[in-house]
Every structure is written in structure tokens, then in C-alpha cells.
Amino acid sequence: MTAPSGPRGGHPAAPAPEVHAAVSAVWRLESARITAALVRMVHDVGAAEELAQDAMVAALEQWPATGVPTNPAAWLTTVAKRRAVDRIRQAEREERGHGELARALETAEPRDDPASEDGGAGSDGEDHEADESADILRLLLLTCHPALPTRTRIALTLRLLGGLTREEIARALLLDATTVTRRIAEGRRILARQRVDFSGAPGPEELGERIGAALEVVYLVFNEGYSATSGEDLIRPDLCLTALRLGRLLARLAPREPEAHALVALMELQASRQAARTGPDGEPVQLHEQNRGRWDPLLIRRGFEAMLRARDLLAGPPSTGERPGPPGPYLLQAAIAVCHAQARTAEETDWAQIAALYQALAHLLPTPVVQLNRAVAVGRAEGPQAGLDLVDALHLDPALQDYHLLPSVRADLLLRLGRTAEATTEFRRAAGLTRNDAERAFLLRRADALLRADALGVTAPGPSLGAAADAFLGRAELDASSRRSYAQTLRRLRTGLGDTVPLAEVTDDQIGRVFRTAWGDSAPATWNRHRAALRSFCAWAGRETPADAVPRRAVPATAHRGPLPGPGLRSLLRDPTVPARDRALWRVLHESGATVAAVLALDVEDLDPSRHRARSGRAFVCWHPETGPLVAELTEGRARGPLFLSARRPAPARAPADAADLCPETGRRRLSYERAEYLFKQATRRIDPAGRGFTLRTLRSGY
Amino acid sequence: MRYLMTARSTETTPAPDEKLFTEMAAFVEEMTAAGVLLATGGLAPEGVRLVSRGDELTVTDGPFAEAKEAVAGFALVEVGSKEEAVELARRFRRIVGDGESTVQQVFGP
């Protein structure tokens, strides 16, 4: 086998790691198309996977010498197809018939010269594109074949359509590579035993029967990535992206299937909330507490568009006057996601509509989760009693008798009804049923909080302000800093209104009065922080936020002050490409906790290097011994003058007024706060999820 | 991750013809369907420029002298790696001929 083409288009020979990255990039984008064409040629999923793999290996071997070809995708396709032809010829020599070979050659020979610059999109005829789509759809239905176990469908789909390597699949699904290899082998074996029609596009009937399995696989992959809330595992957001891609692809391949578009809508809308779903420390943030400003408007718009397509398909062409078909489960779930996306605040959520959608969904998917979600929605829409009635009906279902979320939801509703003692019992029952330690601890804490409140003599009509506040603050999903902050707000309310006053009897005006007295003169940001805590508390307690009594105040735009992400900062502080001066400054700030002004004001004379500290007024600025060498680098050859110097000498006219700010040995001036701030902002931009960079002050707060 | 690809024309950039429009439309459709392309568009050569310096804000109506170097179009793509973005830009350049493209990662929202 010779290289089908030399370097073209002026790409010089590339070093191996870059080639590797280029090959896998092309592979991710093209594998579905290439593998699908191969499957049609060789009629064997396993063989197609091997051929595709061979082509990748050939690229890894040849591209470092020849350079990356101008049209890498066409190159890979051609090599793979040629190998497929070789294989078929060999098989034919061994025994098989001629027909297969003839057809394979026919599909492989034309328009596949990688030397042709136009091998890519656009130049191929429409027929070819249609063939290609049919091949890919056929492959997708194959990897989601009903004869395969679900886990095998997922592995095969990710491998053959997602273009993931076995190692990548293993990492994405938290498995070891051997297991993935075993699952793929199992899939190949099962498929080899099936009678599969490898040619042409699947008919509408077949598609209708099989598409559900394909949609399910895509959504499982998405959820696998979406439910990963540990911020450390970067591969898993990648899994969401893979699922979104597969879903969008499937919607194009089956454009008349409303459920395919609905699934895309559902995934786009859920993905739009990704950034808001975790707090600064990676802790999960519940939907009603999310900062909706962090939802991605682009994905929301795409979700709405996909939703409109799905609805239009369901309604059918307007001319026929047919009644719209029944909505499928993905359409209903997407519609619920649309309701949330349309609410600008948690309070604006149209719970009545969501409850109605859950009711329809419960007919199609009568799973416990759906039933319970419906009860929660009804509890929001029609009040806790209506929600409780539904939950109590579910209680009779033996399938749900060990389901811990049932008593937990029930307890919440009871609490809102003021039936504290029963709520306590239900929380305890839920704690006994859950297998998750963290969840158990959380449920027990809530029960204890209620018991304590009860001991204070709290009775109907409804929980007291104090009991409600304790239960609210006792929730496991609250991180320590939010809890502290919320507790501050609620303490004012409790001291202002009394711990034992029933929450239901507290009026908006009373709350407004407490707010104005406590924070009327505070900065708008402070006011709004307390207001946000109040809003969160009200949402939890199932009452309206007193929007008129406690209005939001306009905040002047300020610099970004979110916390620094620890891992990003650690690697930045070790990054040898960052100048030693900047790293030394950042590390000293970070390790000493001293103010930026104090650290910038340090002079060489203040240093006490053996003890890793410097005198600053009457105190010391201390740093870690590891930082010592960096500081020493700064003072090399200097006995006096500012410790942190700017990079250039000032023009004579701009010499600082204060001689102490000029280094007598180098003639350079003291590094200014503005400049240091600017440099840090620039450097931290890439570790800031918001892309704005951090201020130096954030360094003082520790990892 | 998201990347913004911007394209600039140069002296030798050919005027767009029927073939380019067809190929471009096919490319855009394919990328959209594959779930890679999130948004794309061409930019008018004229425009309004705003420059702020201290408290001063200057607003100037285009067109500008260096119009040849102005950004002529953009595409926002969602991909798994920088290399994927570069591969897409490579394909784009193969279709449009001479000129320049810049590929930059987008942060946020």
C-alpha cells in the first residue's frame, strides 16, 4: 500500500503529536461517514471498525513524513475503502461470490482519488449525499439494534458514530478499557448473527419501529454526561457534546420524525443550563436557585427552534386539516424544559402548564420519577394539598413502597401544610430508604431541625418562621458559604419578626420593613444579596417573593469577583512561561493573604529570605518556602529598591514623584497596582469560565 | 468548546460565483446538521466604529480605508478540540479560495 497522496497545499511535514491531534480531529468529524460507507461495503460491523482503524494507523504513520494532506477526510476515506476492496478480493479468492466484489468495487473506485482537491463536501452529487445519509442512518439503527443489550448499544454507537476510541469511551462511561472492548466484541458477535439488510435507506415503517431505540441511546449518552457534576472530569461535558451531535445528526437523517427534533430540543435546553448547574465549588445548584443569567441563550434559541420543528411535524401540513398526532415522550419533556426556559425568574415558572405536561407524560411513561415530578408540579401549581393527594395515591402502589423520594416529597408537602410532626416522620422514613449516605444525612438533618422547632412549641397554622428557616438552612444541597449568607439574612428576619410567628402569617409589608431597616442604606449589591436569599427561601417555602415590598436595586457594573478555580490557579502559579516576577507576586499574595498594596510596597531591604518573610509596617508578609527561589530571582544583584519592578524604565518625564518608587540600581519603577491587576486579569482569563479574568484581590481568599 | 472563525479577504481573494455559493450552502447545511455549526453569517463591509479614550467616545461611520482587511464573515462552531475547529476552517478555506481565517476559542457565557 502506498501513500495515496503527498503533501499538497503547502503543509510541511508535521511533527508526530500534531499529526496525532489532526488525525483524531478529522476522525471525530468523519468517522460516522467513513465507517458507514465501509459497513455497506463489507457487510460486517466488526470488519468495518478494523478497516477504519487501519486507515487511522496509516495516517499516523504516513502524515508525519508527507504532511497532513489538503483534504484529510478524503484521504482517510480512500485508504479505508481501498483496504476494504483488498479484503473483499481476498475473501472472494477464498470462496465468496462475485456480486459483492463487483458492487464494492463500484462504490469504491469512482470519485475517491484523494489527489482530487474537491473530494469534500459540495462537489458530490445529491445522490451521493442521499446514499451517505442512508448509510449513516443504517449504521445508527444497527448500533442501536434491539437484539443488543442497552450498554452494548451505547458503546457501539459511541465507537462507530461518535468516533471515540475505546479508551475515550471507557473514560466517558467510567469503565475500564477491557470492559468496553468486551462490550464492543459482544455487539459484533450479536450483530453477525442477525439477518441485516445492509443496503439502501430504511423504509418509513422500519424507521418508525427502530428510531425509538436510537433516540434512547442518544439520550442515555447525554444523561451520562449531563449528570456528571464533578467539575474535575472534563471528558463528561464532552459526552454531552457527542450526544448533542448525534442527536442533531439523527434529526437530519430522520427529518420527518417529530421525536428526533423533540429530543434535540430537550438536549439543547438542558445543555443551556449547564454552566448554572454547578456552584463555585462544583456543588450542584437546583433549578429554582440557578442564576438564569448564566443560561446559554444561543442553546435556548436552538432548543426553541427544534421544538417548533417537532410541533410542526406533529401538526402535519396545514392544508390537509388533519388533527395533530399525539405528542411523544421527548416532545412532552422538551415542552417542560421550554416552560422553565421561558420563565425569567423561578417565581414566574408556569407550574400549571408543567403539571399538565407531566400528566400527559405520566400516561406515556408511568415511571415513579415522572409521577412524583408531576406531584411536585401540582403541589406548586395548586398548592401543597393537591400535591399531597397525588402522592398519597402513589403510596398505594407496591412498586413504590421502597422508593425514598416518595416520603421525601411527601414530607416537603406536609411541611408546607404545617403538619410538622408527620413531616418529621416522613423525612426519617425517607432517610431509612435511601442508599446514598449524603442524602440520608441530609434527610436526617431536616427531620432533626423540625423536631427542635417542635420542641419550642410550634403548632399549626403552619410552620413557624424559625422552624422553616432551620429546615431551609439544613438542606444538604446548600454549600457552606451560601448557608452562611442565607443564615445572615434569615437571622434579621427572625429577630425582626420573632422565631415563633407562623410563616403563613408573615406579611410582605413586614418583610419589607425589616429589609429597609436592616439594609436600606447598604450598597445595592448587599441589598440584592439579601433579597436573593429571601427569594430562595420564599421559593422553597412555596410563597410568592414580595417583589413590591422588596424590589431589586440597580447595581453599577463592577469587575468580576467570583472565586478563582483552584486547579487552574495551581497550574498558573507553576507555569514556567509566566514571568518569574508575576508568579512571585501572585504566590506571595496568595500565600500571605496580605493586601495587594502592601505586597507591591515591599522593598528589597524589607526581606528576610531565610525565614521566608518580609517586614511590612509592623507586621510580616510570609510566603511558602517553595516561593523563596522565585523571590530570590527578583532580587538578584539588588540590595535595595522596590521588590516588584515594572519591565521597562520610565521615560524621564514620567519618573515617579516619590524616589522610593524608583529602583536606584536598575532605574525601573515600582510595579503599579493597575499594571499588576491588568497582567493578572489577562493571565486568568483562560481559567475563568466567564472569560473575564480575576482581580488580584481574589488571590487572597485561598485555594 | 466553542470557537469563532472569522474570515478576511485579501488582494487575491476571488469574487464569489455560483459554484462557490452552491458549495458553501452545502457545507453550511452539512455542518449545521452535524451539530457543529451554531451560527454563521456574512458581514457588511460598511459599519460604524466606536472608539473610547478616557471620557471621550468617538463614533465614525464607515466604510473604512482598510476595508480589504475587514472581517467578511464568521462562523461559531462547537467542537471537541482546537484541531477540530482548525479542520473545519481548513475545509472552509478550500471552498472560498485565497484569503485569511482566524480561529479563536470563545469563553462564556
PDB file of N, CA and C in Angstrom, chain A residues 408-452:
ATOM      1  N   SER A 408     -39.922  11.588  50.870  1.00  0.00           N
ATOM      2  CA  SER A 408     -39.206  12.859  50.951  1.00  0.00           C
ATOM      3  C   SER A 408     -40.038  13.994  50.344  1.00  0.00           C
ATOM      4  N   VAL A 409     -40.652  13.742  49.177  1.00  0.00           N
ATOM      5  CA  VAL A 409     -41.526  14.740  48.563  1.00  0.00           C
ATOM      6  C   VAL A 409     -42.752  14.955  49.452  1.00  0.00           C
ATOM      7  N   ARG A 410     -43.254  13.874  50.007  1.00  0.00           N
ATOM      8  CA  ARG A 410     -44.429  13.945  50.858  1.00  0.00           C
ATOM      9  C   ARG A 410     -44.137  14.821  52.087  1.00  0.00           C
ATOM     10  N   ALA A 411     -42.946  14.629  52.656  1.00  0.00           N
ATOM     11  CA  ALA A 411     -42.562  15.410  53.825  1.00  0.00           C
ATOM     12  C   ALA A 411     -42.549  16.906  53.500  1.00  0.00           C
ATOM     13  N   ASP A 412     -42.024  17.251  52.341  1.00  0.00           N
ATOM     14  CA  ASP A 412     -41.973  18.650  51.938  1.00  0.00           C
ATOM     15  C   ASP A 412     -43.370  19.249  51.859  1.00  0.00           C
ATOM     16  N   LEU A 413     -44.283  18.472  51.271  1.00  0.00           N
ATOM     17  CA  LEU A 413     -45.655  18.958  51.128  1.00  0.00           C
ATOM     18  C   LEU A 413     -46.329  19.096  52.494  1.00  0.00           C
ATOM     19  N   LEU A 414     -46.108  18.095  53.368  1.00  0.00           N
ATOM     20  CA  LEU A 414     -46.680  18.140  54.714  1.00  0.00           C
ATOM     21  C   LEU A 414     -46.168  19.363  55.467  1.00  0.00           C
ATOM     22  N   LEU A 415     -44.902  19.627  55.301  1.00  0.00           N
ATOM     23  CA  LEU A 415     -44.291  20.755  55.983  1.00  0.00           C
ATOM     24  C   LEU A 415     -44.957  22.057  55.548  1.00  0.00           C
ATOM     25  N   ARG A 416     -45.200  22.158  54.241  1.00  0.00           N
ATOM     26  CA  ARG A 416     -45.838  23.380  53.740  1.00  0.00           C
ATOM     27  C   ARG A 416     -47.274  23.489  54.235  1.00  0.00           C
ATOM     28  N   LEU A 417     -47.859  22.352  54.594  1.00  0.00           N
ATOM     29  CA  LEU A 417     -49.219  22.370  55.146  1.00  0.00           C
ATOM     30  C   LEU A 417     -49.215  22.591  56.651  1.00  0.00           C
ATOM     31  N   GLY A 418     -48.021  22.659  57.224  1.00  0.00           N
ATOM     32  CA  GLY A 418     -47.927  22.872  58.658  1.00  0.00           C
ATOM     33  C   GLY A 418     -48.047  21.604  59.471  1.00  0.00           C
ATOM     34  N   ARG A 419     -48.054  20.439  58.816  1.00  0.00           N
ATOM     35  CA  ARG A 419     -48.162  19.173  59.554  1.00  0.00           C
ATOM     36  C   ARG A 419     -46.769  18.686  59.901  1.00  0.00           C
ATOM     37  N   THR A 420     -46.144  19.414  60.846  1.00  0.00           N
ATOM     38  CA  THR A 420     -44.725  19.221  61.131  1.00  0.00           C
ATOM     39  C   THR A 420     -44.391  17.827  61.634  1.00  0.00           C
ATOM     40  N   ALA A 421     -45.204  17.318  62.560  1.00  0.00           N
ATOM     41  CA  ALA A 421     -44.885  16.019  63.160  1.00  0.00           C
ATOM     42  C   ALA A 421     -44.879  14.930  62.089  1.00  0.00           C
ATOM     43  N   GLU A 422     -45.895  14.962  61.202  1.00  0.00           N
ATOM     44  CA  GLU A 422     -45.940  13.966  60.130  1.00  0.00           C
ATOM     45  C   GLU A 422     -44.753  14.127  59.191  1.00  0.00           C
ATOM     46  N   ALA A 423     -44.393  15.389  58.918  1.00  0.00           N
ATOM     47  CA  ALA A 423     -43.256  15.657  58.027  1.00  0.00           C
ATOM     48  C   ALA A 423     -41.992  15.046  58.615  1.00  0.00           C
ATOM     49  N   THR A 424     -41.812  15.215  59.924  1.00  0.00           N
ATOM     50  CA  THR A 424     -40.628  14.649  60.585  1.00  0.00           C
ATOM     51  C   THR A 424     -40.564  13.145  60.372  1.00  0.00           C
ATOM     52  N   THR A 425     -41.687  12.487  60.576  1.00  0.00           N
ATOM     53  CA  THR A 425     -41.739  11.040  60.393  1.00  0.00           C
ATOM     54  C   THR A 425     -41.370  10.663  58.960  1.00  0.00           C
ATOM     55  N   GLU A 426     -41.907  11.408  57.996  1.00  0.00           N
ATOM     56  CA  GLU A 426     -41.645  11.084  56.599  1.00  0.00           C
ATOM     57  C   GLU A 426     -40.175  11.294  56.230  1.00  0.00           C
ATOM     58  N   PHE A 427     -39.589  12.353  56.759  1.00  0.00           N
ATOM     59  CA  PHE A 427     -38.156  12.575  56.496  1.00  0.00           C
ATOM     60  C   PHE A 427     -37.343  11.403  57.027  1.00  0.00           C
ATOM     61  N   ARG A 428     -37.713  10.933  58.216  1.00  0.00           N
ATOM     62  CA  ARG A 428     -36.983   9.805  58.803  1.00  0.00           C
ATOM     63  C   ARG A 428     -37.178   8.541  57.977  1.00  0.00           C
ATOM     64  N   ARG A 429     -38.409   8.353  57.508  1.00  0.00           N
ATOM     65  CA  ARG A 429     -38.696   7.173  56.699  1.00  0.00           C
ATOM     66  C   ARG A 429     -37.869   7.218  55.396  1.00  0.00           C
ATOM     67  N   ALA A 430     -37.826   8.394  54.791  1.00  0.00           N
ATOM     68  CA  ALA A 430     -37.049   8.563  53.555  1.00  0.00           C
ATOM     69  C   ALA A 430     -35.584   8.257  53.825  1.00  0.00           C
ATOM     70  N   ALA A 431     -35.079   8.755  54.973  1.00  0.00           N
ATOM     71  CA  ALA A 431     -33.671   8.523  55.322  1.00  0.00           C
ATOM     72  C   ALA A 431     -33.390   7.036  55.430  1.00  0.00           C
ATOM     73  N   GLY A 432     -34.362   6.286  55.960  1.00  0.00           N
ATOM     74  CA  GLY A 432     -34.165   4.852  56.115  1.00  0.00           C
ATOM     75  C   GLY A 432     -34.169   4.114  54.781  1.00  0.00           C
ATOM     76  N   LEU A 433     -34.780   4.715  53.767  1.00  0.00           N
ATOM     77  CA  LEU A 433     -34.902   4.017  52.490  1.00  0.00           C
ATOM     78  C   LEU A 433     -33.772   4.320  51.508  1.00  0.00           C
ATOM     79  N   THR A 434     -33.146   5.475  51.670  1.00  0.00           N
ATOM     80  CA  THR A 434     -32.133   5.832  50.663  1.00  0.00           C
ATOM     81  C   THR A 434     -30.855   5.035  50.870  1.00  0.00           C
ATOM     82  N   ARG A 435     -30.171   4.760  49.759  1.00  0.00           N
ATOM     83  CA  ARG A 435     -28.895   4.043  49.841  1.00  0.00           C
ATOM     84  C   ARG A 435     -27.719   5.004  49.777  1.00  0.00           C
ATOM     85  N   ASN A 436     -28.055   6.285  49.593  1.00  0.00           N
ATOM     86  CA  ASN A 436     -26.996   7.272  49.440  1.00  0.00           C
ATOM     87  C   ASN A 436     -26.709   7.948  50.781  1.00  0.00           C
ATOM     88  N   ASP A 437     -25.451   7.887  51.219  1.00  0.00           N
ATOM     89  CA  ASP A 437     -25.103   8.398  52.543  1.00  0.00           C
ATOM     90  C   ASP A 437     -25.375   9.889  52.685  1.00  0.00           C
ATOM     91  N   ALA A 438     -24.961  10.636  51.673  1.00  0.00           N
ATOM     92  CA  ALA A 438     -25.120  12.088  51.755  1.00  0.00           C
ATOM     93  C   ALA A 438     -26.595  12.457  51.849  1.00  0.00           C
ATOM     94  N   GLU A 439     -27.387  11.750  51.074  1.00  0.00           N
ATOM     95  CA  GLU A 439     -28.810  12.029  51.060  1.00  0.00           C
ATOM     96  C   GLU A 439     -29.437  11.677  52.420  1.00  0.00           C
ATOM     97  N   ARG A 440     -28.987  10.553  52.988  1.00  0.00           N
ATOM     98  CA  ARG A 440     -29.507  10.139  54.279  1.00  0.00           C
ATOM     99  C   ARG A 440     -29.208  11.196  55.332  1.00  0.00           C
ATOM    100  N   ALA A 441     -27.954  11.683  55.337  1.00  0.00           N
ATOM    101  CA  ALA A 441     -27.558  12.697  56.312  1.00  0.00           C
ATOM    102  C   ALA A 441     -28.436  13.940  56.156  1.00  0.00           C
ATOM    103  N   PHE A 442     -28.687  14.313  54.937  1.00  0.00           N
ATOM    104  CA  PHE A 442     -29.485  15.496  54.648  1.00  0.00           C
ATOM    105  C   PHE A 442     -30.915  15.337  55.170  1.00  0.00           C
ATOM    106  N   LEU A 443     -31.492  14.182  54.915  1.00  0.00           N
ATOM    107  CA  LEU A 443     -32.878  13.948  55.338  1.00  0.00           C
ATOM    108  C   LEU A 443     -32.981  13.922  56.866  1.00  0.00           C
ATOM    109  N   LEU A 444     -31.973  13.317  57.501  1.00  0.00           N
ATOM    110  CA  LEU A 444     -31.998  13.264  58.962  1.00  0.00           C
ATOM    111  C   LEU A 444     -31.846  14.666  59.558  1.00  0.00           C
ATOM    112  N   ARG A 445     -31.002  15.463  58.909  1.00  0.00           N
ATOM    113  CA  ARG A 445     -30.830  16.840  59.394  1.00  0.00           C
ATOM    114  C   ARG A 445     -32.150  17.602  59.333  1.00  0.00           C
ATOM    115  N   ARG A 446     -32.861  17.401  58.261  1.00  0.00           N
ATOM    116  CA  ARG A 446     -34.138  18.108  58.125  1.00  0.00           C
ATOM    117  C   ARG A 446     -35.114  17.650  59.207  1.00  0.00           C
ATOM    118  N   ALA A 447     -35.123  16.329  59.437  1.00  0.00           N
ATOM    119  CA  ALA A 447     -36.025  15.811  60.472  1.00  0.00           C
ATOM    120  C   ALA A 447     -35.661  16.394  61.835  1.00  0.00           C
ATOM    121  N   ASP A 448     -34.359  16.445  62.127  1.00  0.00           N
ATOM    122  CA  ASP A 448     -33.912  16.974  63.413  1.00  0.00           C
ATOM    123  C   ASP A 448     -34.291  18.441  63.575  1.00  0.00           C
ATOM    124  N   ALA A 449     -34.125  19.194  62.483  1.00  0.00           N
ATOM    125  CA  ALA A 449     -34.462  20.616  62.537  1.00  0.00           C
ATOM    126  C   ALA A 449     -35.937  20.788  62.902  1.00  0.00           C
ATOM    127  N   LEU A 450     -36.788  19.934  62.348  1.00  0.00           N
ATOM    128  CA  LEU A 450     -38.217  20.025  62.634  1.00  0.00           C
ATOM    129  C   LEU A 450     -38.508  19.659  64.087  1.00  0.00           C
ATOM    130  N   LEU A 451     -37.807  18.624  64.578  1.00  0.00           N
ATOM    131  CA  LEU A 451     -38.013  18.192  65.957  1.00  0.00           C
ATOM    132  C   LEU A 451     -37.658  19.315  66.926  1.00  0.00           C
ATOM    133  N   ARG A 452     -36.524  19.953  66.663  1.00  0.00           N
ATOM    134  CA  ARG A 452     -36.085  21.050  67.518  1.00  0.00           C
ATOM    135  C   ARG A 452     -37.134  22.153  67.536  1.00  0.00           C
TER     136      ARG A 452
END
